[in-house]
mmCIF file of C-alpha atoms in Angstrom:
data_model
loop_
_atom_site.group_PDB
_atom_site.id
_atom_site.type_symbol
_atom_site.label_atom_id
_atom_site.label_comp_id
_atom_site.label_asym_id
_atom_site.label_seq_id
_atom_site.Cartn_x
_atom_site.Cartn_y
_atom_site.Cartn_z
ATOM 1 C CA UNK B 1 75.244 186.772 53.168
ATOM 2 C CA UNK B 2 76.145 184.014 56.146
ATOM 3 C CA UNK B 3 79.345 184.250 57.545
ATOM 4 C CA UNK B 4 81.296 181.003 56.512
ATOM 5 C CA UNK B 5 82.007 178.504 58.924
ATOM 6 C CA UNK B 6 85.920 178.043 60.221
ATOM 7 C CA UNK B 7 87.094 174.773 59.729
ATOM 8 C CA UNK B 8 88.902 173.132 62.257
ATOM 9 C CA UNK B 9 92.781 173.103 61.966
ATOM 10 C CA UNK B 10 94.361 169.479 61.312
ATOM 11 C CA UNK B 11 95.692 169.954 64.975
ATOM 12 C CA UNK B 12 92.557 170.386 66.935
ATOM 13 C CA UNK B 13 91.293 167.240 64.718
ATOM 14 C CA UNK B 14 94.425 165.203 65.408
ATOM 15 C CA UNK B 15 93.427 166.199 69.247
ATOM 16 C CA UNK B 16 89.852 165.544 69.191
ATOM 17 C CA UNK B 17 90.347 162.394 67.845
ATOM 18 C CA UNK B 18 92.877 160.993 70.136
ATOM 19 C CA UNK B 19 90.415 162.175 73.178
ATOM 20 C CA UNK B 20 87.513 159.864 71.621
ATOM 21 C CA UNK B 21 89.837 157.108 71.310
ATOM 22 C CA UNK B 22 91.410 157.248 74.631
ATOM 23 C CA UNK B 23 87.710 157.599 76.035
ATOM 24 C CA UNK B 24 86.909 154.660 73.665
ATOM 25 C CA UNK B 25 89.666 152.578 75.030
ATOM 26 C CA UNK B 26 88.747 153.611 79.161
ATOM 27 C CA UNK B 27 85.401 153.072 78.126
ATOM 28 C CA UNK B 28 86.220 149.497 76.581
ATOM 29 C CA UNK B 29 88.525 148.405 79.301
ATOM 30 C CA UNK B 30 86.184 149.707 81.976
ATOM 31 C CA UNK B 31 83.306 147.581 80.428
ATOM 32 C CA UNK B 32 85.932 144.578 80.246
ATOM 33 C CA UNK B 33 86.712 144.861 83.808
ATOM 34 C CA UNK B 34 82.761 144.810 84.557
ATOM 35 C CA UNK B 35 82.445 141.485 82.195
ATOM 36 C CA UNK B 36 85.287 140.142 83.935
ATOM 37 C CA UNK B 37 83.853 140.653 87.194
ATOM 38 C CA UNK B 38 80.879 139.344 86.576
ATOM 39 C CA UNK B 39 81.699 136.464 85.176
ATOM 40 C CA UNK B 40 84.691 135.876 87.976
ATOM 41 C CA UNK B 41 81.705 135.701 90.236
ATOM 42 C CA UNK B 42 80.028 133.337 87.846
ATOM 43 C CA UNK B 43 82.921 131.046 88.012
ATOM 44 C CA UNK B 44 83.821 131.674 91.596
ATOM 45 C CA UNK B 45 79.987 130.455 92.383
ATOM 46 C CA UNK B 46 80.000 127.121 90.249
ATOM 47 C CA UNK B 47 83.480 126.623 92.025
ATOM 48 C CA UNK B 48 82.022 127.226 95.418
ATOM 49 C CA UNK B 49 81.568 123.666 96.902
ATOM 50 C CA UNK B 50 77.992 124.182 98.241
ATOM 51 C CA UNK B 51 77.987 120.249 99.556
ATOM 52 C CA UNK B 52 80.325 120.653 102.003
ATOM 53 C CA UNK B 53 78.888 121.706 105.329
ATOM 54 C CA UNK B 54 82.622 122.471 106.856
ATOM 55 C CA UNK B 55 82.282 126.396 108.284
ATOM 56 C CA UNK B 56 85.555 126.464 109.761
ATOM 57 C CA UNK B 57 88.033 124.408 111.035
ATOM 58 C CA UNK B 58 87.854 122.148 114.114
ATOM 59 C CA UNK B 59 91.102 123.695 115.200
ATOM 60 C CA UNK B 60 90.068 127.192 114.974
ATOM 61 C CA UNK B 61 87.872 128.738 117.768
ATOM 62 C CA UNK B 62 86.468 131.427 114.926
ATOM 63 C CA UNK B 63 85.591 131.905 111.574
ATOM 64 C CA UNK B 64 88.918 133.466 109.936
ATOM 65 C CA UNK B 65 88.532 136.553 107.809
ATOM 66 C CA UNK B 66 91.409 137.054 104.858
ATOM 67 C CA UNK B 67 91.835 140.587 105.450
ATOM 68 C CA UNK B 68 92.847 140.551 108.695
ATOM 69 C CA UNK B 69 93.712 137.022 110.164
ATOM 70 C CA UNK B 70 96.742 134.916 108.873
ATOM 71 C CA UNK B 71 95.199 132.321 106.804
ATOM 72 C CA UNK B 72 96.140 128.865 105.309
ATOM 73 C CA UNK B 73 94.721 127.081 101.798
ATOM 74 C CA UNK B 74 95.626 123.775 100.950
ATOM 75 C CA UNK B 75 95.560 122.864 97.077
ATOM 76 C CA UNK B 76 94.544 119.418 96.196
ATOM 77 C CA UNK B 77 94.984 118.149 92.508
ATOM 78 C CA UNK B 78 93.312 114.763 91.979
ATOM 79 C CA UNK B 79 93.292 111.579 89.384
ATOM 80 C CA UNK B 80 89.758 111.596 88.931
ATOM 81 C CA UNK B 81 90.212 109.868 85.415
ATOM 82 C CA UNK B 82 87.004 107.844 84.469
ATOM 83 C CA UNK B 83 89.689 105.327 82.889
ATOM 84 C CA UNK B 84 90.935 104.449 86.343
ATOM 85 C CA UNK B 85 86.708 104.179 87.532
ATOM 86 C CA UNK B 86 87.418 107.255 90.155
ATOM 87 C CA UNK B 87 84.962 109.837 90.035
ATOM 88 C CA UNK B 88 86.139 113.154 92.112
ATOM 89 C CA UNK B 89 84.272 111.873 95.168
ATOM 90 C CA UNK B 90 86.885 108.298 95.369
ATOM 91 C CA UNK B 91 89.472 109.430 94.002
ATOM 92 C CA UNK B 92 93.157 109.519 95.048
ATOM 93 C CA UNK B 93 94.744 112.904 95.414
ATOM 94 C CA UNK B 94 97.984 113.068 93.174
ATOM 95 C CA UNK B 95 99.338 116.440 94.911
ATOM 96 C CA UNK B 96 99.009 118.250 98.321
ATOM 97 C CA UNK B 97 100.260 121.434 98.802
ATOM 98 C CA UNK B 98 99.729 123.709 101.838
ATOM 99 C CA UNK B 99 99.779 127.735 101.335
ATOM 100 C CA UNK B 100 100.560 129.759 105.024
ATOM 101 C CA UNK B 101 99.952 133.355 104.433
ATOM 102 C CA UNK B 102 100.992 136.132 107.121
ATOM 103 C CA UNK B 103 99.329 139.050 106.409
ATOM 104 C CA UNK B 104 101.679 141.638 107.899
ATOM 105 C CA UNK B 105 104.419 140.488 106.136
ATOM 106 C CA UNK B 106 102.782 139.708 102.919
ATOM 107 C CA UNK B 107 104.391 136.539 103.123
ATOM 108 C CA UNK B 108 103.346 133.135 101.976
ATOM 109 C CA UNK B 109 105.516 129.123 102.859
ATOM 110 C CA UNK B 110 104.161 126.685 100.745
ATOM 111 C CA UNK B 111 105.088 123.005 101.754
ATOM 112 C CA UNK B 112 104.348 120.054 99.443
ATOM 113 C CA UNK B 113 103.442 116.616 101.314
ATOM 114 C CA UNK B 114 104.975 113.779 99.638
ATOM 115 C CA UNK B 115 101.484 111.544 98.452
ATOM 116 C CA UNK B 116 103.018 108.315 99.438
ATOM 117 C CA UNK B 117 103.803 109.724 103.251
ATOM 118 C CA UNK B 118 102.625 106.907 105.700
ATOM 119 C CA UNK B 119 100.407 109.116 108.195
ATOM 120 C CA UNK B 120 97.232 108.634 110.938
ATOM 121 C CA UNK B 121 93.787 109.261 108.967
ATOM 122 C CA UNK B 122 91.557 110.155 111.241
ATOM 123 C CA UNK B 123 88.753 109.437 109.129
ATOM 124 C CA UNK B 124 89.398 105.371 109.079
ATOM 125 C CA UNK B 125 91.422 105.840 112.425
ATOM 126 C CA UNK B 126 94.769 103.735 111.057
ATOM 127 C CA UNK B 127 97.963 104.599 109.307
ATOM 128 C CA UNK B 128 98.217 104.784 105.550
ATOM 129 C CA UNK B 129 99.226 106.823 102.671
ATOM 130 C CA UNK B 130 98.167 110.060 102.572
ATOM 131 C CA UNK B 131 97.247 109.898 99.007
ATOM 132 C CA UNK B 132 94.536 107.571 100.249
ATOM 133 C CA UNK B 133 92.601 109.864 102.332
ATOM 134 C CA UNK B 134 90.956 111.721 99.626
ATOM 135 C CA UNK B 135 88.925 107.852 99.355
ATOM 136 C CA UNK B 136 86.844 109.597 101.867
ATOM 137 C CA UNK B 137 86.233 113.023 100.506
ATOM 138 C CA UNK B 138 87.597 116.482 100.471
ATOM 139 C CA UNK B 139 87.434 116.597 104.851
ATOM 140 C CA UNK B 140 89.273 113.631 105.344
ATOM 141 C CA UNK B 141 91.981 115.029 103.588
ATOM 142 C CA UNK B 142 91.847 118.031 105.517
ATOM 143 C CA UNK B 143 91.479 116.008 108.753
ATOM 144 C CA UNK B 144 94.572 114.219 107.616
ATOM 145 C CA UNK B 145 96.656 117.198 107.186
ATOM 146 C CA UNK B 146 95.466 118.947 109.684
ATOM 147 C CA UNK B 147 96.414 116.508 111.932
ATOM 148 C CA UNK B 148 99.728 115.756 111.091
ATOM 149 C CA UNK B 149 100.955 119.384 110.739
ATOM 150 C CA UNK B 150 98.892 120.668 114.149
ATOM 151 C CA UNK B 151 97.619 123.269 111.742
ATOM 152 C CA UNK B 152 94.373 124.467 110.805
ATOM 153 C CA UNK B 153 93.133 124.342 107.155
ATOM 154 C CA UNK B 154 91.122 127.360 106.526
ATOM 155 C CA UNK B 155 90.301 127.000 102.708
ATOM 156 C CA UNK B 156 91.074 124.679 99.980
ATOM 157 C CA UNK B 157 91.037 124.376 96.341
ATOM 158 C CA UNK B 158 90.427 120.705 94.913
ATOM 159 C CA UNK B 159 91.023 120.913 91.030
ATOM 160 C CA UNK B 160 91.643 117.974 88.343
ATOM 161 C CA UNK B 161 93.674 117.462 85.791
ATOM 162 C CA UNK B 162 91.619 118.989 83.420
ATOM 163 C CA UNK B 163 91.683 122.540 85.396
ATOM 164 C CA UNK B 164 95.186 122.444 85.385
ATOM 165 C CA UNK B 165 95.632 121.820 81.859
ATOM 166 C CA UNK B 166 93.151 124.419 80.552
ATOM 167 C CA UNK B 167 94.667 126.812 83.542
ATOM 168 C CA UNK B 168 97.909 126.737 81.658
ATOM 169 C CA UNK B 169 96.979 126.747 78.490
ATOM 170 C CA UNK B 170 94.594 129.658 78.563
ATOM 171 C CA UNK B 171 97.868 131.463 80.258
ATOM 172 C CA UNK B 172 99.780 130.617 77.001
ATOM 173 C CA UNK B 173 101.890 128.268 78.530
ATOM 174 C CA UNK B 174 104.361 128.650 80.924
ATOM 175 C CA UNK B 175 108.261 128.858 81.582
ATOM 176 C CA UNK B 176 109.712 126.440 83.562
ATOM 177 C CA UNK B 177 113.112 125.061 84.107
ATOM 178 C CA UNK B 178 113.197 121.110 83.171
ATOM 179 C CA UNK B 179 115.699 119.132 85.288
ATOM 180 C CA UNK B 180 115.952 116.044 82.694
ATOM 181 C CA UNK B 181 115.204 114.473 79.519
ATOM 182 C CA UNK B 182 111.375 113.569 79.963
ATOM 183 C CA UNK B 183 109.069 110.470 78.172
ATOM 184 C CA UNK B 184 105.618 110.706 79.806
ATOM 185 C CA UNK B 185 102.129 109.381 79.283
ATOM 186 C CA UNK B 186 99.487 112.159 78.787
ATOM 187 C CA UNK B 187 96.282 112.927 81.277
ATOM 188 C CA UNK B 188 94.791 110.404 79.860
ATOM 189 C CA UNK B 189 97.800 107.671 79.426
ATOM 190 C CA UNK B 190 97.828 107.731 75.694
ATOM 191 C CA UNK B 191 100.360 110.219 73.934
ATOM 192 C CA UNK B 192 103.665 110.249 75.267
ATOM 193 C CA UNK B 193 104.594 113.839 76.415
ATOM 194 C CA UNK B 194 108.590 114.569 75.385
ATOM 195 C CA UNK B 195 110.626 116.819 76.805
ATOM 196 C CA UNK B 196 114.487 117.861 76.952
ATOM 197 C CA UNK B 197 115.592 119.568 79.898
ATOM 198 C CA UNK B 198 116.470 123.520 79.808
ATOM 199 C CA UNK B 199 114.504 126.549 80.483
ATOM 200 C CA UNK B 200 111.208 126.427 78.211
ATOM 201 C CA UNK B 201 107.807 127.813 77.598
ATOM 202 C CA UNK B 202 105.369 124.385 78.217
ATOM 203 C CA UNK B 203 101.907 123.593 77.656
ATOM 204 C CA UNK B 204 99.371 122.061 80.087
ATOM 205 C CA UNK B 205 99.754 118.895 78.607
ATOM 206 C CA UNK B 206 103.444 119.297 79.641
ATOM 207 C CA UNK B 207 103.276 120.815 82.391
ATOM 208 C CA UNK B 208 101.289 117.954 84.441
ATOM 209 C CA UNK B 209 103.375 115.486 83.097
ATOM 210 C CA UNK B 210 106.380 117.337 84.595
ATOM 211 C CA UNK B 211 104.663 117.844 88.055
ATOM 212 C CA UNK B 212 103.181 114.369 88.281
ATOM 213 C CA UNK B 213 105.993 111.964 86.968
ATOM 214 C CA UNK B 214 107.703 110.086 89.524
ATOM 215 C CA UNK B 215 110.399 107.927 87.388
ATOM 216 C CA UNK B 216 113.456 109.748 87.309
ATOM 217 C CA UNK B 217 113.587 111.441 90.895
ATOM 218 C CA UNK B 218 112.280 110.787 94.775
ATOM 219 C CA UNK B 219 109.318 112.504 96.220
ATOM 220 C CA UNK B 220 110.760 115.417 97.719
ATOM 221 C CA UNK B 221 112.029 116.590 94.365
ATOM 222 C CA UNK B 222 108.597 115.557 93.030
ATOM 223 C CA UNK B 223 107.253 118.143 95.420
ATOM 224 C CA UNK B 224 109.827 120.999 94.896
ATOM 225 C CA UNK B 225 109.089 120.397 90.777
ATOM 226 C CA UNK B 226 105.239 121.316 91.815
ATOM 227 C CA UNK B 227 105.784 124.256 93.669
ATOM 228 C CA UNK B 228 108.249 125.506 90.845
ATOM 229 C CA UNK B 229 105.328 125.116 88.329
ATOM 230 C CA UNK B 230 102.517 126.699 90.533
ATOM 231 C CA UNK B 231 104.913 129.568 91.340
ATOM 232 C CA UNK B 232 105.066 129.949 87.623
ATOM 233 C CA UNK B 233 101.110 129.957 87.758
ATOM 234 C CA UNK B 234 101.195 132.461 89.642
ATOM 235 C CA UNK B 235 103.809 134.829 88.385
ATOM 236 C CA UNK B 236 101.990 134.430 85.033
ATOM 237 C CA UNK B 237 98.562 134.772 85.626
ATOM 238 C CA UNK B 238 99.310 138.102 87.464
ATOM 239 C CA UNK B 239 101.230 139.627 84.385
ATOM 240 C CA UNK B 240 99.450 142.068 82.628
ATOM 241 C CA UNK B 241 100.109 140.527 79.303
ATOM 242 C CA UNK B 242 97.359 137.706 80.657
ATOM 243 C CA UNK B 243 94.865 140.629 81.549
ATOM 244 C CA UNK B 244 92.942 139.539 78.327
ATOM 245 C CA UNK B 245 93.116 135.954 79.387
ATOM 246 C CA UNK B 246 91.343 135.703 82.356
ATOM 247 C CA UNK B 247 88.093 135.061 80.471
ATOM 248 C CA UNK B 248 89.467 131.734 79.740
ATOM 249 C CA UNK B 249 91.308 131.169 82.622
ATOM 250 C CA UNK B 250 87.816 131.803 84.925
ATOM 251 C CA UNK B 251 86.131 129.367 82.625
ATOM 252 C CA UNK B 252 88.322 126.515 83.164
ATOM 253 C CA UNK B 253 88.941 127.112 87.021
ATOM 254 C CA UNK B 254 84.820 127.383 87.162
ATOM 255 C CA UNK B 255 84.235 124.006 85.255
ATOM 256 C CA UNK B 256 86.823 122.036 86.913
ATOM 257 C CA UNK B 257 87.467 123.013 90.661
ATOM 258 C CA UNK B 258 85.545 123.058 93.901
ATOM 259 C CA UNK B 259 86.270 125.340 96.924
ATOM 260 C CA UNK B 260 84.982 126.684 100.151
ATOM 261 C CA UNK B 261 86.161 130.355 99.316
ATOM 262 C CA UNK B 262 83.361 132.273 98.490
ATOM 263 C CA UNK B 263 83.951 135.416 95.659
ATOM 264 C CA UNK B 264 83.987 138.018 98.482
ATOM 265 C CA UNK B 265 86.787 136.103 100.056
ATOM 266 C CA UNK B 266 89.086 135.703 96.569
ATOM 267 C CA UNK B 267 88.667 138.958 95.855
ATOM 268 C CA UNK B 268 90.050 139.916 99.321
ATOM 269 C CA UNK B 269 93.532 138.121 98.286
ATOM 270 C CA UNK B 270 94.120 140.035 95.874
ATOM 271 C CA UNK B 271 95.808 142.327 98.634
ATOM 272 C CA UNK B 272 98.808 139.640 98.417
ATOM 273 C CA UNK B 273 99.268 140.381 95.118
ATOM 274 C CA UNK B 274 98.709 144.105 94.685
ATOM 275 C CA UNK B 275 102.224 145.278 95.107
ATOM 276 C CA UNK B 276 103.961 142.299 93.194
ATOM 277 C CA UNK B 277 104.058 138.557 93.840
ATOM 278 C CA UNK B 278 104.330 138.043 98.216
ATOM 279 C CA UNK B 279 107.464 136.381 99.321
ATOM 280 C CA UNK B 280 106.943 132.858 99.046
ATOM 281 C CA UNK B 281 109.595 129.751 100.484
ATOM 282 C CA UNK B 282 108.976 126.382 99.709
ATOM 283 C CA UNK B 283 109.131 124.033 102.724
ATOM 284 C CA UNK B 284 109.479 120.062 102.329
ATOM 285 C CA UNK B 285 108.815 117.046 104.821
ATOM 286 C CA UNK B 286 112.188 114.981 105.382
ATOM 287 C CA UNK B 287 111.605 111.478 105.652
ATOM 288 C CA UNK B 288 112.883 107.932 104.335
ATOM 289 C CA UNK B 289 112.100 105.303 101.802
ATOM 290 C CA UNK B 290 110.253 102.493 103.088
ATOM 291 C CA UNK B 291 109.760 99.130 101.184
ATOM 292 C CA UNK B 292 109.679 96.571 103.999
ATOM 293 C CA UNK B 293 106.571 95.734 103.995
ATOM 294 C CA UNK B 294 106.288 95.128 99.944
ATOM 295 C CA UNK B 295 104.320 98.567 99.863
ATOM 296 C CA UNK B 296 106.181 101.432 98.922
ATOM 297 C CA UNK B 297 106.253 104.346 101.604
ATOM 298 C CA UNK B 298 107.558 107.942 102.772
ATOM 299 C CA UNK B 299 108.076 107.764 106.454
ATOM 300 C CA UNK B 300 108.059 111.001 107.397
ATOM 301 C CA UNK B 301 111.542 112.250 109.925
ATOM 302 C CA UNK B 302 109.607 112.965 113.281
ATOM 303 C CA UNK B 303 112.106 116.046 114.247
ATOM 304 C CA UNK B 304 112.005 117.614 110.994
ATOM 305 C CA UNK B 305 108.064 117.239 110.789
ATOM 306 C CA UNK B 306 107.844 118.778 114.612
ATOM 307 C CA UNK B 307 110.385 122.286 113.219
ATOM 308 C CA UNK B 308 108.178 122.215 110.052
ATOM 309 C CA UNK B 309 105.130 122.553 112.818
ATOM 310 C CA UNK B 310 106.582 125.116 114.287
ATOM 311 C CA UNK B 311 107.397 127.070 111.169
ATOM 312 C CA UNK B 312 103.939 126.871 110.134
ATOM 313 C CA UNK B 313 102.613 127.758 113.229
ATOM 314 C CA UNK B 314 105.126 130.774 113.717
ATOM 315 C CA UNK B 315 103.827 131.831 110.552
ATOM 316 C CA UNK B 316 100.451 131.593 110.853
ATOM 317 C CA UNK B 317 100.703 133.617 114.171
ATOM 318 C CA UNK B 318 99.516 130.559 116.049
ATOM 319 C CA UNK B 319 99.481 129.741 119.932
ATOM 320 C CA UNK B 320 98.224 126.853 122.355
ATOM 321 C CA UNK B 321 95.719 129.795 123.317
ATOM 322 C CA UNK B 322 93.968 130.535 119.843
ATOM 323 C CA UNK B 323 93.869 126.883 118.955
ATOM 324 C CA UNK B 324 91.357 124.217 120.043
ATOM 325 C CA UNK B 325 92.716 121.075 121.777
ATOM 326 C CA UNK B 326 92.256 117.904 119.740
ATOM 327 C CA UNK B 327 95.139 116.215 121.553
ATOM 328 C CA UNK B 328 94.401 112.833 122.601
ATOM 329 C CA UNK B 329 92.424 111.567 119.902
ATOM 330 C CA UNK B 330 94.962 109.795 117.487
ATOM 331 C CA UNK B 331 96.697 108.265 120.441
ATOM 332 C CA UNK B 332 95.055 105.131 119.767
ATOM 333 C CA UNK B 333 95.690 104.720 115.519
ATOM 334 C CA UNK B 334 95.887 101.799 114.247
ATOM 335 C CA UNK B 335 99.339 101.187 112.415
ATOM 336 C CA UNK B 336 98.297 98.346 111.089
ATOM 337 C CA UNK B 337 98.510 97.440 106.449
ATOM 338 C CA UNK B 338 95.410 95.333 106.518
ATOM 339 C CA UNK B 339 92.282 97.779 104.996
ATOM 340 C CA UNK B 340 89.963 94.964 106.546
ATOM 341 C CA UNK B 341 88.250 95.693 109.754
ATOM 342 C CA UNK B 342 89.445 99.591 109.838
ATOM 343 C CA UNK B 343 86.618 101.819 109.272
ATOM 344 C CA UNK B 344 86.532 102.037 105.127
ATOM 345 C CA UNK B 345 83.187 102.027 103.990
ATOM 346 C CA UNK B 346 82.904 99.594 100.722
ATOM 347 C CA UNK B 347 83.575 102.472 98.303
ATOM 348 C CA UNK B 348 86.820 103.234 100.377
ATOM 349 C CA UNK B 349 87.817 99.620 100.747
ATOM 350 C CA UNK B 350 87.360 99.106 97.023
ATOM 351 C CA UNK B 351 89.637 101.791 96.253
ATOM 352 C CA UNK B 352 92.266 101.496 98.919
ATOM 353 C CA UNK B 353 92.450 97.735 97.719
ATOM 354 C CA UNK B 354 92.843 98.524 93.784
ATOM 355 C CA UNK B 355 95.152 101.302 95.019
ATOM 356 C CA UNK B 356 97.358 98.306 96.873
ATOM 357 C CA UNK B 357 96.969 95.851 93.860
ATOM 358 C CA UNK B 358 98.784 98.527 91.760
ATOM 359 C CA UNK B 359 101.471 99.063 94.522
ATOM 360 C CA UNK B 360 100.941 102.842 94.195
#
């Protein structure tokens, strides 16, 4: 007669069945992490802007490389609203903000550039608002901002509205600290966004009303109000609470922005974030409001804009040796309001005039 089988005691069961799930669960998340991976690289290829021929910048003698050289990335958020007739490629940008990142000290200044600032354009060789610059594409902003801060721009991320709405949203929202009482049109200047002020979790919807509206404050504060919500990006998207989010937050940044990072390079700054969120001070132009000429402008304090040169520069480990000369070439600018004459081709004239019309 067989010997009868042992049955396993209610320990060993409890045992072998918390191994499976725990290799169940590494299993999962390790096939997660491939998926996410995969389709990061997805997203970061139908972000990469394969149209623009720029390698590196004019200011730079070599190719930068994240890991190991100080690098700078310059967000752009544009109106590229059909309702306004400006497709991405004429279309105003609505926000400018420059990221300096040292990589020995893990540290990052982010300046915002007031859009109304009245600076050379290199690309229709006259003064204007910079706001107007993106009339002639991604480079002439870059140009533009290159120029006036004596700074290369490595890298840049041009996103609408609609990126940073879904960006947001697909984060759950966002806390952020509203300075006033706030009645706003929407993205698409139909509901009215409301908001009372006090710390509070907001939407996207919210959230770019907040960063774009420009009734209740000056443009410096408009600024300081967009680097306090993409700091808030930031420290939410690399909570691990949004770990199961990215999926939708990939999807949206694939769909609605354009870059010259490739997926190799993203992935390399992830090093800034690997210990915690880097260091990061917000810088601001000084300037002055300007209304004598009818047109609203920011003329930008020439001291304060040469130490916010050297700032950047100091942190971007710059010299006169590791920089190209370009000096010379604005010397003859225009500073003249009449579009006519300048330089704009017809699709930049068009705009730049409508732009005028509606004193903006």
């Amino acid at each position: 007669m067989g010997q009868r089988k042992k049955k396993p005691s209610k320990k060993k069961l409890i045992l072998r069945t918390f191994l499976i799930l725990i290799g169940l669960m590494v299993v999962s998340t390790g096939t997660y992490a491939y998926w996410l991976t995969k389709k990061a690289e997805e997203a970061a290829n139908n972000a990469y802007d394969k149209d623009n021929t720029r390698v590196k910048s004019d200011l730079r003698e070599s190719v930068v490389k994240p890991m190991t050289d100080n690098v700078s990335i310059l967000f752009v958020g544009i109106d590229d609203s059909e309702k306004r007739g400006q497709g991405s490629e004429h279309s105003r940008s609505d926000a400018l903000l420059l990221a300096t990142l040292n990589n020995k000290t893990k540290s990052v200044k982010l300046l915002s550039i007031p859009r109304d600032s009245y600076v050379y354009i290199p690309y229709v060789d006259r003064k204007d608002k910079i706001t107007h610059a993106h009339l002639g594409g991604t480079n002439a902003t870059i140009d533009t901002v290159e120029n006036l801060l004596n700074v290369p721009v490595d890298y840049y991320y041009r996103l609408n509205f609609d990126a940073f709405i879904e960006i947001v949203d697909a984060l759950g929202g966002i806390e952020v600290d509203v300075p006033y009482e706030l009645h706003e049109l929407d993205e698409n200047d139909k509901r009215t966004v409301n908001l009372k002020p006090g710390l509070q979790t907001v939407n996207g919807r919210e959230a770019l009303a907040l960063a774009r509206t420009r009734k209740q404050d000056s443009d410096i504060q408009r600024g300081e109000r967009q680097q306090m919500i993409l700091a808030a990006i930031l420290k939410k998207a690399s909570s691990v609470t949004s770990f199961t989010k990215y999926d939708n937050i990939l999807e949206a940044v694939g769909n609605n922005m354009k870059t010259n990072m490739t997926f190799n390079e993203m992935k390399s700054f992830f090093e800034y974030i690997k210990g915690g969120m880097p260091n990061v001070e917000s810088l601001s132009l000084k300037g002055n409001d300007d209304t004598s000429t009818g047109i609203y402008y920011y003329q930008l304090d020439e001291p304060a804009l040469t130490e916010t040169q050297n700032i950047l520069r100091t942190q971007l480990g710059l010299t006169d040796s590791n920089l190209v000369d370009t000096s010379g070439e604005t010397d003859n600018a225009a500073d003249s309001n009449n579009a006519e004459g300048s330089g704009y081709n017809s699709d930049y004239k068009s705009n730049y005039q409508s732009d005028n019309n509606n004193n903006q």
